[in-house]
CSV table of C-alpha atoms in Angstrom, one decimal:
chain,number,residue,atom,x,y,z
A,657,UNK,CA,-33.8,-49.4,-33.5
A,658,UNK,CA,-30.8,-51.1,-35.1
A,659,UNK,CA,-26.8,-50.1,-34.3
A,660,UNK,CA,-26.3,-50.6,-37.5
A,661,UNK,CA,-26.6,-46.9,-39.4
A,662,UNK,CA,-26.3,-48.5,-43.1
A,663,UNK,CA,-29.3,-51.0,-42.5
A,664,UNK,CA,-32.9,-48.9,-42.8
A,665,UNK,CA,-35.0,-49.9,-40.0
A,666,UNK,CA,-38.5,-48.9,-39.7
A,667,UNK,CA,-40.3,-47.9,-36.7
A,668,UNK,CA,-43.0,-50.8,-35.3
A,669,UNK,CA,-45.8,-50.8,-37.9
A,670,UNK,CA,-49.5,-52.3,-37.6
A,671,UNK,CA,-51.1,-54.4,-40.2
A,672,UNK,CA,-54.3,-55.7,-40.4
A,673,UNK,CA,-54.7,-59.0,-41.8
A,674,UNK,CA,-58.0,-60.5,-41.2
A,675,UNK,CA,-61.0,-59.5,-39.2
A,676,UNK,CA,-59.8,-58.8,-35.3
A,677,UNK,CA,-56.3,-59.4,-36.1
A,678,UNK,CA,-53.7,-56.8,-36.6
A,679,UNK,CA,-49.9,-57.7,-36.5
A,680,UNK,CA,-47.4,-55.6,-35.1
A,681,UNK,CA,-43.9,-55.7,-37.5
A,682,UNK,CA,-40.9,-54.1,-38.6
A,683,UNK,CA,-38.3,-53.6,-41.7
A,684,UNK,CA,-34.4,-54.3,-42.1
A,685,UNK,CA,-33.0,-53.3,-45.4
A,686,UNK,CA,-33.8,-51.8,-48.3
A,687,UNK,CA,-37.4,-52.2,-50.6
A,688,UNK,CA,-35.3,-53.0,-53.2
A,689,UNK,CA,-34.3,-55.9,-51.3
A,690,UNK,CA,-35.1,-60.2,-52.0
A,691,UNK,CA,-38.4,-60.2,-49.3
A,692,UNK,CA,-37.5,-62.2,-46.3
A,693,UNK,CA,-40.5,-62.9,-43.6
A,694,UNK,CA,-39.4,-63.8,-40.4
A,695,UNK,CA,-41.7,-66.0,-38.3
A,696,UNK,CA,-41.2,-66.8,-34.5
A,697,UNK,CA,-42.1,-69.5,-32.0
A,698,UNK,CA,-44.3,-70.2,-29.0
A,699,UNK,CA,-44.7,-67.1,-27.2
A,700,UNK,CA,-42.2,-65.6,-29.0
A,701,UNK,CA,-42.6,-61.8,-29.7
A,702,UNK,CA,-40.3,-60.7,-32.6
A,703,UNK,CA,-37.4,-58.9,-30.4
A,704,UNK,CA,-36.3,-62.6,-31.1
A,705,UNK,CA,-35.1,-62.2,-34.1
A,706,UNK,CA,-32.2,-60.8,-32.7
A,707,UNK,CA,-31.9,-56.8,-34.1
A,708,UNK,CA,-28.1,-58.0,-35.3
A,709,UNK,CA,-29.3,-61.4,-36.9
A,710,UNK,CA,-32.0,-59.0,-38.7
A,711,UNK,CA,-29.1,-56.6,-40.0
A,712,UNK,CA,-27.0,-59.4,-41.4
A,713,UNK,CA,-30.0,-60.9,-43.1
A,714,UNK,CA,-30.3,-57.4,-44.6
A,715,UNK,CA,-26.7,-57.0,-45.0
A,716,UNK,CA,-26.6,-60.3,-47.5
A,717,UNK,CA,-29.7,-58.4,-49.8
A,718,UNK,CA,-32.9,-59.1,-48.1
A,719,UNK,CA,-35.6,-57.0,-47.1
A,720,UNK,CA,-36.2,-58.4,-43.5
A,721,UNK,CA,-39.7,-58.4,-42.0
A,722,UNK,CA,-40.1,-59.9,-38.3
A,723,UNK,CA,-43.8,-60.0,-36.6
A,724,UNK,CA,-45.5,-60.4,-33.6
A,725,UNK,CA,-47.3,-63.4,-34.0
A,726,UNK,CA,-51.2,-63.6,-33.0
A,727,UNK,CA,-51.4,-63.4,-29.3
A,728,UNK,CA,-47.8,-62.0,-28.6
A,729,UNK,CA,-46.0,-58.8,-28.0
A,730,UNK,CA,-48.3,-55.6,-29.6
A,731,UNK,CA,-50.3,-58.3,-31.8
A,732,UNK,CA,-54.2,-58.4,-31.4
A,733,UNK,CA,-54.9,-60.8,-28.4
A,734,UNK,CA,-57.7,-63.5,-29.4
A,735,UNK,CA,-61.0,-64.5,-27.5
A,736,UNK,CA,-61.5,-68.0,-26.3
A,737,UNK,CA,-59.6,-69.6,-23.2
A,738,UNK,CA,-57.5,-73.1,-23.2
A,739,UNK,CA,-57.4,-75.4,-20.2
A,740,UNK,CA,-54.9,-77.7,-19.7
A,741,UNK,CA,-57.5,-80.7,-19.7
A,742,UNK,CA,-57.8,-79.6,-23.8
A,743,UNK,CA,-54.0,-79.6,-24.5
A,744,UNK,CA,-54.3,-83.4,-22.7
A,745,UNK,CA,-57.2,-83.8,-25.0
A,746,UNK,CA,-55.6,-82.4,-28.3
A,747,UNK,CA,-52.2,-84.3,-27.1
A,748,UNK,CA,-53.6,-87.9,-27.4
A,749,UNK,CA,-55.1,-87.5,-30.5
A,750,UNK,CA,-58.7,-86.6,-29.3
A,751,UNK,CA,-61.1,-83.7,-31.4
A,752,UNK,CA,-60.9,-80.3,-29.3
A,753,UNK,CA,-62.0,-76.9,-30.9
A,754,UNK,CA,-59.2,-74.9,-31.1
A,755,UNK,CA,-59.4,-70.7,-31.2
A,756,UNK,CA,-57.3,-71.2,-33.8
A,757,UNK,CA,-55.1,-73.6,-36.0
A,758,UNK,CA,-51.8,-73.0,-37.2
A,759,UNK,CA,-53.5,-72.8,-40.5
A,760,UNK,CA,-55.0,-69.7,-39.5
A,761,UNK,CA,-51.5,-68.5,-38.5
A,762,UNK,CA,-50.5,-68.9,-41.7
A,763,UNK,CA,-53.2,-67.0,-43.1
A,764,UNK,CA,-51.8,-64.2,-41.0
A,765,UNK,CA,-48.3,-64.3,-42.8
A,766,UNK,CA,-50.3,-63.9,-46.2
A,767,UNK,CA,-51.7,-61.0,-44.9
A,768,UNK,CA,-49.1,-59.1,-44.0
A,769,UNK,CA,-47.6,-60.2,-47.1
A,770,UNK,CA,-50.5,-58.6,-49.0
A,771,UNK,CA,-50.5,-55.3,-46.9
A,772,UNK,CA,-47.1,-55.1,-47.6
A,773,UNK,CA,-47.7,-55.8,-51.7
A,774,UNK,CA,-45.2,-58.6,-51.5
A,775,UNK,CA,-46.6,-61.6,-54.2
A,776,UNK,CA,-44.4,-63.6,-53.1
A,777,UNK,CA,-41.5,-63.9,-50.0
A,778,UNK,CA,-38.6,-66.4,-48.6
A,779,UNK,CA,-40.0,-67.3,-45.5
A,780,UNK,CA,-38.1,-68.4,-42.1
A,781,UNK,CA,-39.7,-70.0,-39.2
A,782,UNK,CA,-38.5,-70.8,-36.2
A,783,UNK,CA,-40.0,-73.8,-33.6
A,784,UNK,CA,-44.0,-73.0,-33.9
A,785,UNK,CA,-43.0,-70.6,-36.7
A,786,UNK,CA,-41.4,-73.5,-38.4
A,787,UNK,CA,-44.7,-75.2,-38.2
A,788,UNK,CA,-46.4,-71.9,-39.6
A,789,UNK,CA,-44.2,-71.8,-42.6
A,790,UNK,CA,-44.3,-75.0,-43.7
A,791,UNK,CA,-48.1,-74.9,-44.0
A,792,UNK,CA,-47.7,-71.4,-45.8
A,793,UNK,CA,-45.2,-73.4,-48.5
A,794,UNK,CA,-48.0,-76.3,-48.1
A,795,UNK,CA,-51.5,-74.0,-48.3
A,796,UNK,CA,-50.3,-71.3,-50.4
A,797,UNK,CA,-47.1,-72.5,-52.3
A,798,UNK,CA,-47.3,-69.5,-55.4
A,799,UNK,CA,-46.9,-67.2,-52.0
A,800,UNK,CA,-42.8,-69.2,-51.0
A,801,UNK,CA,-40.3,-68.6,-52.9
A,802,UNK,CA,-37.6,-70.7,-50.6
A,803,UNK,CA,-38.5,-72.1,-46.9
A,804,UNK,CA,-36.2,-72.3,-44.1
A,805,UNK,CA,-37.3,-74.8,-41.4
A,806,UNK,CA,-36.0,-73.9,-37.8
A,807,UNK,CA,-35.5,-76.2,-35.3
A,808,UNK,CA,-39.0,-77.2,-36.2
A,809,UNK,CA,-41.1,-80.3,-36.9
A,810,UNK,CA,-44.0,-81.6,-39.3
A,811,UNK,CA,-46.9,-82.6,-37.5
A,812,UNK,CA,-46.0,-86.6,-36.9
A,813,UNK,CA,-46.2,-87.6,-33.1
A,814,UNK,CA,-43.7,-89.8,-33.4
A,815,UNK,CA,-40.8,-87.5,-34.5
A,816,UNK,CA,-39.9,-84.1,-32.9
A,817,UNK,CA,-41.3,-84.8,-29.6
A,818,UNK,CA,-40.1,-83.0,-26.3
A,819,UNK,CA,-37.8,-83.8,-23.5
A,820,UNK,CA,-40.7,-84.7,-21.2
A,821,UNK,CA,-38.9,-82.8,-18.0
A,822,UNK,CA,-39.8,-79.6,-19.9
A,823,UNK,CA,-43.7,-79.4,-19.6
A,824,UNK,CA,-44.3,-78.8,-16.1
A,825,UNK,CA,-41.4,-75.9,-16.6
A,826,UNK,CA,-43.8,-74.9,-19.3
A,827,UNK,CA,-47.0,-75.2,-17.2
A,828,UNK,CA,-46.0,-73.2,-14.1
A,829,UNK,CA,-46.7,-69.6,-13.5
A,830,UNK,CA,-44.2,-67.4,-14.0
A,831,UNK,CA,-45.0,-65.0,-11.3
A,832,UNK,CA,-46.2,-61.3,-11.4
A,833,UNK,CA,-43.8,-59.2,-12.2
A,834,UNK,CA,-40.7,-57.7,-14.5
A,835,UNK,CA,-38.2,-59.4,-12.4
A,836,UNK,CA,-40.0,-62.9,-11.7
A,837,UNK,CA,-41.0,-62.9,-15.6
A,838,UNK,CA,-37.2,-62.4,-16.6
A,839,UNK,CA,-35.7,-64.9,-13.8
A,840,UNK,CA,-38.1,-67.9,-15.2
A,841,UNK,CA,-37.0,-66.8,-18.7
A,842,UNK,CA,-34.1,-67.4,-18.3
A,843,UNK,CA,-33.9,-70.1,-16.4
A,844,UNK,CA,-36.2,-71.2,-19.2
A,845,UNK,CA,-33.5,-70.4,-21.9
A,846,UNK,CA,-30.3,-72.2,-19.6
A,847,UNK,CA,-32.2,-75.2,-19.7
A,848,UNK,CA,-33.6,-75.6,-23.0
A,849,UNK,CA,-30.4,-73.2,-25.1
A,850,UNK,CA,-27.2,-74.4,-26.8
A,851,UNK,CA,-24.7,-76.2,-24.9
A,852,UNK,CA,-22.0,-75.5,-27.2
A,853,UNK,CA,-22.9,-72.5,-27.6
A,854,UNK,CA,-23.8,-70.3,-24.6
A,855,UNK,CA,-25.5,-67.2,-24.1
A,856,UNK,CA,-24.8,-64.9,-21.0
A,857,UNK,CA,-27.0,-64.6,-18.1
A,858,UNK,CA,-27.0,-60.5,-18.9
A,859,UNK,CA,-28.2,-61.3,-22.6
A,860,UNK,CA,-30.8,-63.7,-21.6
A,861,UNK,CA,-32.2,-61.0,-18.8
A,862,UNK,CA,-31.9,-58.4,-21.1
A,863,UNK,CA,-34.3,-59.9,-23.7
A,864,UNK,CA,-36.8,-61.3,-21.1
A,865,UNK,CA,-37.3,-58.0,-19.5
A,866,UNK,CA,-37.7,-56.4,-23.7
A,867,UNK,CA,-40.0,-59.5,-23.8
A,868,UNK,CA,-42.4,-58.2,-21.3
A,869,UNK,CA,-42.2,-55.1,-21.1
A,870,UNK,CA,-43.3,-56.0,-25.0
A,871,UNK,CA,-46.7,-57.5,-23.2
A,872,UNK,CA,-47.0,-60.8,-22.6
A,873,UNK,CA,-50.2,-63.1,-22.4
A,874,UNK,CA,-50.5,-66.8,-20.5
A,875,UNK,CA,-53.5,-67.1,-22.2
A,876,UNK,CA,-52.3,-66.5,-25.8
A,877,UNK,CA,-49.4,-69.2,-25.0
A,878,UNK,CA,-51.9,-71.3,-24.0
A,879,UNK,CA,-54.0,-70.7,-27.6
A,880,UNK,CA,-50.9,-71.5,-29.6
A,881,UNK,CA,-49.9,-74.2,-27.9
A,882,UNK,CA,-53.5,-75.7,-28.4
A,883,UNK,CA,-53.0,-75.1,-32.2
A,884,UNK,CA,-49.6,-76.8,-31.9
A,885,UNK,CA,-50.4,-79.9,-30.2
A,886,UNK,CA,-54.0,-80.1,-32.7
A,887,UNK,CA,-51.7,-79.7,-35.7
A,888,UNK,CA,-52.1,-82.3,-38.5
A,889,UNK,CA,-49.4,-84.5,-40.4
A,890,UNK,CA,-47.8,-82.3,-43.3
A,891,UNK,CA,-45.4,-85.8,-44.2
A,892,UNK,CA,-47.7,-86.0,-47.4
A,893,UNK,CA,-48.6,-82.6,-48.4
A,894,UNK,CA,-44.3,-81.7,-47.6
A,895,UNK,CA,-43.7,-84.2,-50.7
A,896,UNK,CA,-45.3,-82.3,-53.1
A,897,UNK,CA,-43.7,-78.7,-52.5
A,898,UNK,CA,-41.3,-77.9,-55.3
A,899,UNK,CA,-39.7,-74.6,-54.3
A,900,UNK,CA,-36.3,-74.8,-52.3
A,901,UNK,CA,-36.3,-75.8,-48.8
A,902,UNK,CA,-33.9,-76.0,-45.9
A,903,UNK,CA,-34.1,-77.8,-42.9
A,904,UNK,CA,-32.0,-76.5,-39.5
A,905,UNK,CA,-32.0,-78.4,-36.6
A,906,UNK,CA,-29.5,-79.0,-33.3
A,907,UNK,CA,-28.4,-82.0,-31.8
A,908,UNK,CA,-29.0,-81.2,-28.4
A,909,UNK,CA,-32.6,-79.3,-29.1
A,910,UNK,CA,-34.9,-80.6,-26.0
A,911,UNK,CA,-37.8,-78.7,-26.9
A,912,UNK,CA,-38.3,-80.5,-30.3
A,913,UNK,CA,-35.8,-83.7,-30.3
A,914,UNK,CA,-33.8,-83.3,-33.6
A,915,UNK,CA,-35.9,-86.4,-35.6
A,916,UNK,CA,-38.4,-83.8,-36.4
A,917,UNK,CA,-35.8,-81.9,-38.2
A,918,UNK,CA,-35.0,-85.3,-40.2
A,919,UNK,CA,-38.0,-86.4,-40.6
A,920,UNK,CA,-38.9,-82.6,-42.3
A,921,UNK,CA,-35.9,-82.7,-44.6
A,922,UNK,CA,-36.9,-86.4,-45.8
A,923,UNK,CA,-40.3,-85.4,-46.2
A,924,UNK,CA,-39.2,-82.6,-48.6
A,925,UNK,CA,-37.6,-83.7,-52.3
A,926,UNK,CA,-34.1,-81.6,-52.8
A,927,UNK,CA,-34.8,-80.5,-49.2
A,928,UNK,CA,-31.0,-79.8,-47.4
A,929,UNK,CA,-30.5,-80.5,-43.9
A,930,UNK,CA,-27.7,-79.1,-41.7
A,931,UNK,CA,-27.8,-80.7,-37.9
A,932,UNK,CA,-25.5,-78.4,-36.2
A,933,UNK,CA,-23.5,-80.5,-32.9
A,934,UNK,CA,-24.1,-79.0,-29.7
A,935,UNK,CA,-27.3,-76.6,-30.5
A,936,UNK,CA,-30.1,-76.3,-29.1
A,937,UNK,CA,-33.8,-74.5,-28.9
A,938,UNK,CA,-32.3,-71.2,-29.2
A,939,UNK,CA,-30.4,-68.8,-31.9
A,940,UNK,CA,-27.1,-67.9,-30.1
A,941,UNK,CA,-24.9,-65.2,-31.9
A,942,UNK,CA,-22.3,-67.9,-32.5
A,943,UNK,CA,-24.7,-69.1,-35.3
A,944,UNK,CA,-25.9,-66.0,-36.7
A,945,UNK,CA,-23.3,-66.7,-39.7
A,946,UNK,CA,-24.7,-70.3,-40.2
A,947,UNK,CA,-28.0,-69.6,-40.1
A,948,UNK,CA,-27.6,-66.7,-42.4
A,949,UNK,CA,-25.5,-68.5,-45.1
A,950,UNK,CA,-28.0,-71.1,-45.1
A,951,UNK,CA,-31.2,-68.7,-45.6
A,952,UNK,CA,-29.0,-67.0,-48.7
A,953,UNK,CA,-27.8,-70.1,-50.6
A,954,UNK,CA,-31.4,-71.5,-50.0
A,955,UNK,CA,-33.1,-68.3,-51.4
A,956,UNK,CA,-30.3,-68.3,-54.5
A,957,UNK,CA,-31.7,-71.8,-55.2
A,958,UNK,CA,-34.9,-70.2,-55.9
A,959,UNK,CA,-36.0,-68.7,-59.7
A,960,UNK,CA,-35.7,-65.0,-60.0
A,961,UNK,CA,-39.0,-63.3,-59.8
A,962,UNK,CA,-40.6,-59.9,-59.3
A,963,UNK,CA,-40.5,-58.6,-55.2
A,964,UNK,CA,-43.8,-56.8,-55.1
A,965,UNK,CA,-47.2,-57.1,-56.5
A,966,UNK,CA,-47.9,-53.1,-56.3
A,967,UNK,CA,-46.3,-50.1,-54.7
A,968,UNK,CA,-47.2,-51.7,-51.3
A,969,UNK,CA,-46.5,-49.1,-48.4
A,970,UNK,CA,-45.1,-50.4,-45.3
A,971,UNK,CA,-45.5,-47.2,-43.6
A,972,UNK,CA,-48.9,-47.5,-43.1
């Protein structure tokens, strides 16, 4: 539950939004509130949207939803198991069939966005989640009323790639266990976080330990990281979207190498691009401000328009 006693916060809520998939979310703010979806990374369950990053968010007029994607935290868990010989497969370009596509991750946002009677929403996305939300804008634009882009990239191999000491971190177990899960976390997050911008040992434990006690599933980070590396090239389809976009990205990001974030912002017409010096593959509360400015003046840019389609209940 949030500190803050002005923000409303809503319990964790389930929504199903397709056959065998039900997402586990939350609210920040009020209903009356300009609808903000929140959309997390690899393995990323939605503790990490940060409950204070959440609050300011609501604090500057939104009505902040954050999710457990597909296959993380108290999300459904999806049949169908991933080697590593199909991520080589996928990686050099070859056919594999995938569980699932990032496509079918964005179906997920719309809906949740439909149990929640939203018609339309400003949409965030983070790493992976930047990938889901730019095929939301690309698949279902009438859905996006402003995109923010997240340390993200679009789909081209030769842009956004990762620092290639990083995958056989990525590849090992991480033990049995509580403690071994939260000591590979966050050696995880010294390595891959913001230089400039550090986050304590006692933070990162803290949220490693939420993380799993959240459940946690090799095989699910496995399936998404199957749909990422089997994702197409948005570079075309990017150039046609016409609502307002922003594009975040850090100079020292090893996970996804900042000319993703260019190449997104190029791809984009009227698409603004802020490359912040010294940040990396992580949201550290030193850029909660800059991260939430951005997502405000980027929503402002967008037309005024009606927040829900019906009286849509997000206690169910």
């Amino acid at each position: 539950m949030s500190s803050n006693a002005d923000v409303p916060v809503s319990e964790e809520l389930l929504a199903p939004v397709s056959p065998g998939v039900e997402l586990c979310y939350q609210t920040f703010g009020s209903p009356d509130g300009d609808p903000l979806l929140l959309v997390m990374g690899l393995g990323g369950p939605m503790n990490w949207w940060d409950d204070e990053l959440c609050e300011q968010l609501a604090g500057e007029g939104f009505q902040v939803v954050r999710y457990d994607n597909r296959d993380t935290g108290r999300s459904s868990r999806i049949k169908g198991r991933v080697g590593r010989a199909q991520l080589v497969q996928a990686f050099l370009g070859r056919p594999v069939r995938a569980p699932y596509t990032i496509s079918d991750m964005a179906g997920d946002a719309v809906g949740l966005m439909d149990h929640l009677g939203w018609d339309s929403a400003h949409v965030v996305g983070v790493s992976m989640g930047g990938m889901i939300v730019q095929t939301l804008a690309v698949e279902h634009p009438d859905r996006v009323r402003s995109m923010t882009s997240v340390m993200s990239t679009l789909g081209r191999r030769t842009v956004g790639w990762q620092h290639p000491s990083l995958l056989p971190m990525l590849l090992s177990p991480r033990g049995s266990g509580k403690e071994a899960y939260a000591a590979t976390s966050a050696k995880m997050w010294n390595v891959i976080g913001s230089p400039h911008f550090p986050v304590s040992e006692e933070r990162l434990r803290e949220r490693a330990e939420e993380t799993f006690d959240r459940g946690v599933s090799t095989s699910g980070v496995m399936r998404q990281m199957l749909a990422i590396v089997s994702q197409p090239d948005r570079s075309k389809a990017l150039a046609r979207l016409a609502m307002p976009v922003a594009v975040l990205h850090g100079s020292a990001d090893k996970m996804v190498h900042v000319s993703g974030g260019r190449a997104t912002a190029r791809a984009v017409p009227g698409a603004e691009l802020l490359v912040v010096e010294g940040m990396g593959h992580d949201l550290p509360p030193q850029l909660f401000d800059t991260l939430v400015d951005l997502v405000r003046r980027t929503a402002d840019r967008a037309p005024a328009t009606q927040g829900t389609r019906s009286a849509g209940d997000v206690s169910r």
